[in-house]
mmCIF file of C-alpha atoms in Angstrom:
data_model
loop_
_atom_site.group_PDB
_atom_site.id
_atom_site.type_symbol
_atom_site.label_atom_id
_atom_site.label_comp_id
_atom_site.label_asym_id
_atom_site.label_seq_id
_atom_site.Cartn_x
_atom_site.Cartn_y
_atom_site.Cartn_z
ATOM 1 C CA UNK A 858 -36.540 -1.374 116.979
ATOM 2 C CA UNK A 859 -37.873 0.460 120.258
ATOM 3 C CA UNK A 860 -41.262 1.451 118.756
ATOM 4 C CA UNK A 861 -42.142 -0.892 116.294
ATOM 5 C CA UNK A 862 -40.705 -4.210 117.991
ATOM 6 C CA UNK A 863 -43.337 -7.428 118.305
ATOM 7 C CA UNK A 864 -44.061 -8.313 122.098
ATOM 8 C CA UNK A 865 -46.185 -11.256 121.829
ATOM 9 C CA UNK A 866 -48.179 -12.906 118.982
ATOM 10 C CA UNK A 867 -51.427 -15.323 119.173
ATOM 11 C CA UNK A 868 -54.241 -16.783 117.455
ATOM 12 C CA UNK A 869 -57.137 -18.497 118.080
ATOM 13 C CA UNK A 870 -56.098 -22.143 119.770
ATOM 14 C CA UNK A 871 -59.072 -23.147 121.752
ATOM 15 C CA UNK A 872 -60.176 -25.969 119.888
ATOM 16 C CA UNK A 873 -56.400 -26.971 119.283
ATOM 17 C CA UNK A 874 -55.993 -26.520 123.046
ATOM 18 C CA UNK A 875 -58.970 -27.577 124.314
ATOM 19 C CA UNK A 876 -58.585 -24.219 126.882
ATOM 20 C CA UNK A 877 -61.501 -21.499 126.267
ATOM 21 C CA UNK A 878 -59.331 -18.848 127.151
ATOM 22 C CA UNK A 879 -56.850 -19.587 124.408
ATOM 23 C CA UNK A 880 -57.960 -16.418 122.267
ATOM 24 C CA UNK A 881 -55.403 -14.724 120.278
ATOM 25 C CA UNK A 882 -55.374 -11.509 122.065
ATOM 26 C CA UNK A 883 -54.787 -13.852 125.297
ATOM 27 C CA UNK A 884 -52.027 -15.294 123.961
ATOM 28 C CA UNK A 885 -50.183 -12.499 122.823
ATOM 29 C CA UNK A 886 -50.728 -10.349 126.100
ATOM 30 C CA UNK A 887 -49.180 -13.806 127.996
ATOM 31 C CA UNK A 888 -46.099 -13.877 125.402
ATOM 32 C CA UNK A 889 -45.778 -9.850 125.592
ATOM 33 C CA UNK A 890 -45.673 -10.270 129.415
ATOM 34 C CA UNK A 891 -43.388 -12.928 129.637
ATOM 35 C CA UNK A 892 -41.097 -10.867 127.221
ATOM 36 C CA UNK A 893 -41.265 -7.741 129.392
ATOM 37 C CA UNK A 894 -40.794 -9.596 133.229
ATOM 38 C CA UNK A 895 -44.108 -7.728 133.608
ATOM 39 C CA UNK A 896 -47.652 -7.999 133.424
ATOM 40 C CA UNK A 897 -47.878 -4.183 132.939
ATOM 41 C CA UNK A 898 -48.459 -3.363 129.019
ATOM 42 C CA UNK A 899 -48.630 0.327 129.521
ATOM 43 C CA UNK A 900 -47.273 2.392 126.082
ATOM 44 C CA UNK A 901 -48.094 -1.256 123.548
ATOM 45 C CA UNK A 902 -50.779 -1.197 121.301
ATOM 46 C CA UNK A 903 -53.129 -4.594 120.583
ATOM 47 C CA UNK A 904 -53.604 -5.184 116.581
ATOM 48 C CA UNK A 905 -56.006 -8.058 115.846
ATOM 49 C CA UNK A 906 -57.958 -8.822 113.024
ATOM 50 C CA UNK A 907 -61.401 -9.296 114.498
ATOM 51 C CA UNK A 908 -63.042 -7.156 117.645
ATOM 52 C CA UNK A 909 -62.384 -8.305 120.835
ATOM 53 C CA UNK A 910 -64.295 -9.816 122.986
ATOM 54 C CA UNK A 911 -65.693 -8.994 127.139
ATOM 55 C CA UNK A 912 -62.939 -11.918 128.321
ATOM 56 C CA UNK A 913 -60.355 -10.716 125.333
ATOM 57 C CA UNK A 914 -61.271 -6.657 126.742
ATOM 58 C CA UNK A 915 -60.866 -7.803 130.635
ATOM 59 C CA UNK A 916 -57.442 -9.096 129.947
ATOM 60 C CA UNK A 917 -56.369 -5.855 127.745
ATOM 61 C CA UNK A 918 -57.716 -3.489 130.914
ATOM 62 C CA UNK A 919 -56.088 -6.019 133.342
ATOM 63 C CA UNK A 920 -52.688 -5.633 131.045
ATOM 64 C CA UNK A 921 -52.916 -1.438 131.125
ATOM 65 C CA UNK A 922 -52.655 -2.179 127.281
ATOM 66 C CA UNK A 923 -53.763 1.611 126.107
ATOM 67 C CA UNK A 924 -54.778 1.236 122.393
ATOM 68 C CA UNK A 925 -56.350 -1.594 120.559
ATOM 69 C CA UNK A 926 -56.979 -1.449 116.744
ATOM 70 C CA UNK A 927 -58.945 -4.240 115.075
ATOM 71 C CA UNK A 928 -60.253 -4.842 111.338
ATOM 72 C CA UNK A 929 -63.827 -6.373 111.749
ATOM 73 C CA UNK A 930 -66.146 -5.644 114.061
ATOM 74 C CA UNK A 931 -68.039 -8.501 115.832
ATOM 75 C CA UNK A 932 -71.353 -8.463 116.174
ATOM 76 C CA UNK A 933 -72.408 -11.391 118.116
ATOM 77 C CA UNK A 934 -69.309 -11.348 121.297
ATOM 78 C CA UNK A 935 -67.344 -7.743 120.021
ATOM 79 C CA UNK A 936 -66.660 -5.672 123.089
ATOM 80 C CA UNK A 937 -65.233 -2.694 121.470
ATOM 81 C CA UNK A 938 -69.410 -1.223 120.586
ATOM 82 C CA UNK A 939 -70.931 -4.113 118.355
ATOM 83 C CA UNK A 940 -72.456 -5.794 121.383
ATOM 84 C CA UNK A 941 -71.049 -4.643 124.220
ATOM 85 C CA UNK A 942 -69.068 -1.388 124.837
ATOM 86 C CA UNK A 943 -66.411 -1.653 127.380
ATOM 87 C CA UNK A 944 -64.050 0.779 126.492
ATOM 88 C CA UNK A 945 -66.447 3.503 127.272
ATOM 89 C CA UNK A 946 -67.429 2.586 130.171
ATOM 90 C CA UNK A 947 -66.666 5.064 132.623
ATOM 91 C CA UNK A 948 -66.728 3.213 135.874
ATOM 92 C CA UNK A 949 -63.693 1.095 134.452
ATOM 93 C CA UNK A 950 -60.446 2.975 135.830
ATOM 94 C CA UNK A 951 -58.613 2.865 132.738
ATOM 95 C CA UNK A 952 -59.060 4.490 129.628
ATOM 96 C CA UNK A 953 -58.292 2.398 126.392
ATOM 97 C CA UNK A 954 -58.231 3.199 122.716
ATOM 98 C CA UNK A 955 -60.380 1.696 119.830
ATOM 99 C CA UNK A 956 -59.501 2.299 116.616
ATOM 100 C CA UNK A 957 -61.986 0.161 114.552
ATOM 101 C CA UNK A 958 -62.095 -0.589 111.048
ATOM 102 C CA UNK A 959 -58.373 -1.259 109.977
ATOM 103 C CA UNK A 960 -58.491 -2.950 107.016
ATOM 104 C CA UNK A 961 -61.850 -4.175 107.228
ATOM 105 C CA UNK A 962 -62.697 -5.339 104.010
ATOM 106 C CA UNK A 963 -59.798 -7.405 103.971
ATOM 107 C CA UNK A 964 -60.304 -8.719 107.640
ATOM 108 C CA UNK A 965 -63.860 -9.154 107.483
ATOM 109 C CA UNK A 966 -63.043 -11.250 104.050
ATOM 110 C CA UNK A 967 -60.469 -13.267 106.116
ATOM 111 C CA UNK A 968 -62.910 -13.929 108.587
ATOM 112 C CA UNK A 969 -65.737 -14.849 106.330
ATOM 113 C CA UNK A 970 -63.363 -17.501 104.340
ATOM 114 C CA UNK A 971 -61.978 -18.698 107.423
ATOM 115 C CA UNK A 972 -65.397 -19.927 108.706
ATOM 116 C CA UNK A 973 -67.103 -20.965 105.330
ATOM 117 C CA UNK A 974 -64.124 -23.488 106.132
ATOM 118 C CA UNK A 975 -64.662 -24.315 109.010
ATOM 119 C CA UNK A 976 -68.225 -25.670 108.686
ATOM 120 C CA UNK A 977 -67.092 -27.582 105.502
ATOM 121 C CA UNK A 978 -64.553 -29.496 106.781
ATOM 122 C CA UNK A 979 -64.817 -29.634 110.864
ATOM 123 C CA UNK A 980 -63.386 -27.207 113.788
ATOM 124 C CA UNK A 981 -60.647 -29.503 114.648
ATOM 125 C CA UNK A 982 -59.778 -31.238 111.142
ATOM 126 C CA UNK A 983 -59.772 -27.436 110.094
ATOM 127 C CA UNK A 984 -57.266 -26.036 112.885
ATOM 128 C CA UNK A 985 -55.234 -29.738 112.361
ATOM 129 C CA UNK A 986 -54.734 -29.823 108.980
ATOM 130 C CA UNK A 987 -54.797 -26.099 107.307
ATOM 131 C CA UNK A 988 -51.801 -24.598 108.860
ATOM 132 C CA UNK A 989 -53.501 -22.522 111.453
ATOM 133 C CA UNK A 990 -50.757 -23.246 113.610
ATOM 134 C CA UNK A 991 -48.171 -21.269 111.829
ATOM 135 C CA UNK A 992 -46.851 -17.820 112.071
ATOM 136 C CA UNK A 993 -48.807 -14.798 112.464
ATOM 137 C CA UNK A 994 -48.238 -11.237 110.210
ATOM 138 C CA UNK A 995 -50.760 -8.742 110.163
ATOM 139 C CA UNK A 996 -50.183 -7.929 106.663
ATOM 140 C CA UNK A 997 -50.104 -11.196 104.910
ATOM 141 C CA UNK A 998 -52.492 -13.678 107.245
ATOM 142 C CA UNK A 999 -54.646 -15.516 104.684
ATOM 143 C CA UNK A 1000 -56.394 -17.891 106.750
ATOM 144 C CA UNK A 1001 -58.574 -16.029 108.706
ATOM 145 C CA UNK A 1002 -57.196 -16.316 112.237
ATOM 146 C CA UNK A 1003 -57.922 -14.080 114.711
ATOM 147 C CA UNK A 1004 -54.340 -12.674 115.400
ATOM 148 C CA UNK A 1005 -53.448 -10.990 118.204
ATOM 149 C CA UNK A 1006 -49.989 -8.925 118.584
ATOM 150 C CA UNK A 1007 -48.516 -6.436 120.839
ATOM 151 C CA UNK A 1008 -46.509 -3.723 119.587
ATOM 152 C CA UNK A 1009 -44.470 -1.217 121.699
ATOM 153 C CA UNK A 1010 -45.963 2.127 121.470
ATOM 154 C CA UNK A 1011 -44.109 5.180 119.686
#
């Protein structure tokens, strides 16, 4: 449905991969654009669950991707005013959108759980075995991946 259809979808593969580029919000700009025949984004919106990053925010301003709405903020790498604030920075050419805070509890929660998981079991027996590799819904993701989608705009 023009609106509301799904571009691209990601989450976070770089220790499955092995690439350090393999972000969610990476991987579902590359679907989007492969979807579209375009690398231009313009009128989509980028819903993830955690805040992204300075690499993750390059490749949103380098899509024209307008709006970005994300759950929990990221203090250590989030480029969206936890550590760094890209979006208003005014020598950048294009203006993006931040709405922060979607859902937080629940994100942050995801998040939290995700990573208590992590260091008890291992990075890559975690991703291997725990069905991180499945399919991504913003509502109903219970394992704490950072999922990244693109939805056309309204």
């Amino acid at each position: 449905m023009l609106g509301h259809e799904v571009l691209g979808r990601g989450h976070n593969r770089r220790e499955a991969s092995g690439d350090p580029t393999a972000h969610a919000e990476v991987l579902a700009i590359r679907e989007a654009a492969r979807r579209v025949g375009g690398w231009r984004l313009e009128g989509t919106r980028l819903y993830v669950t955690c805040e992204p990053c300075l690499m993750c925010m390059g490749a949103i301003y380098l899509s024209r991707i307008p709006v970005v709405v994300y759950g929990s903020a990221d203090p250590k790498a989030g480029a969206c005013g936890s550590t760094y604030d890209v979006p208003r920075d005014g020598r950048l050419p294009h203006h993006v959108e931040v709405v922060a805070g979607v859902r937080e509890a629940e994100c942050r929660e995801l998040l939290e759980g995700f990573f208590r998981n992590v260091r008890g079991q291992g990075v890559v027996q975690q991703v291997r075995g725990s069905g991180l590799e499945s399919s991504l819904a913003w509502k109903n993701n219970n394992d704490g991946r950072r999922d990244g989608r693109v939805v056309e705009g309204d």
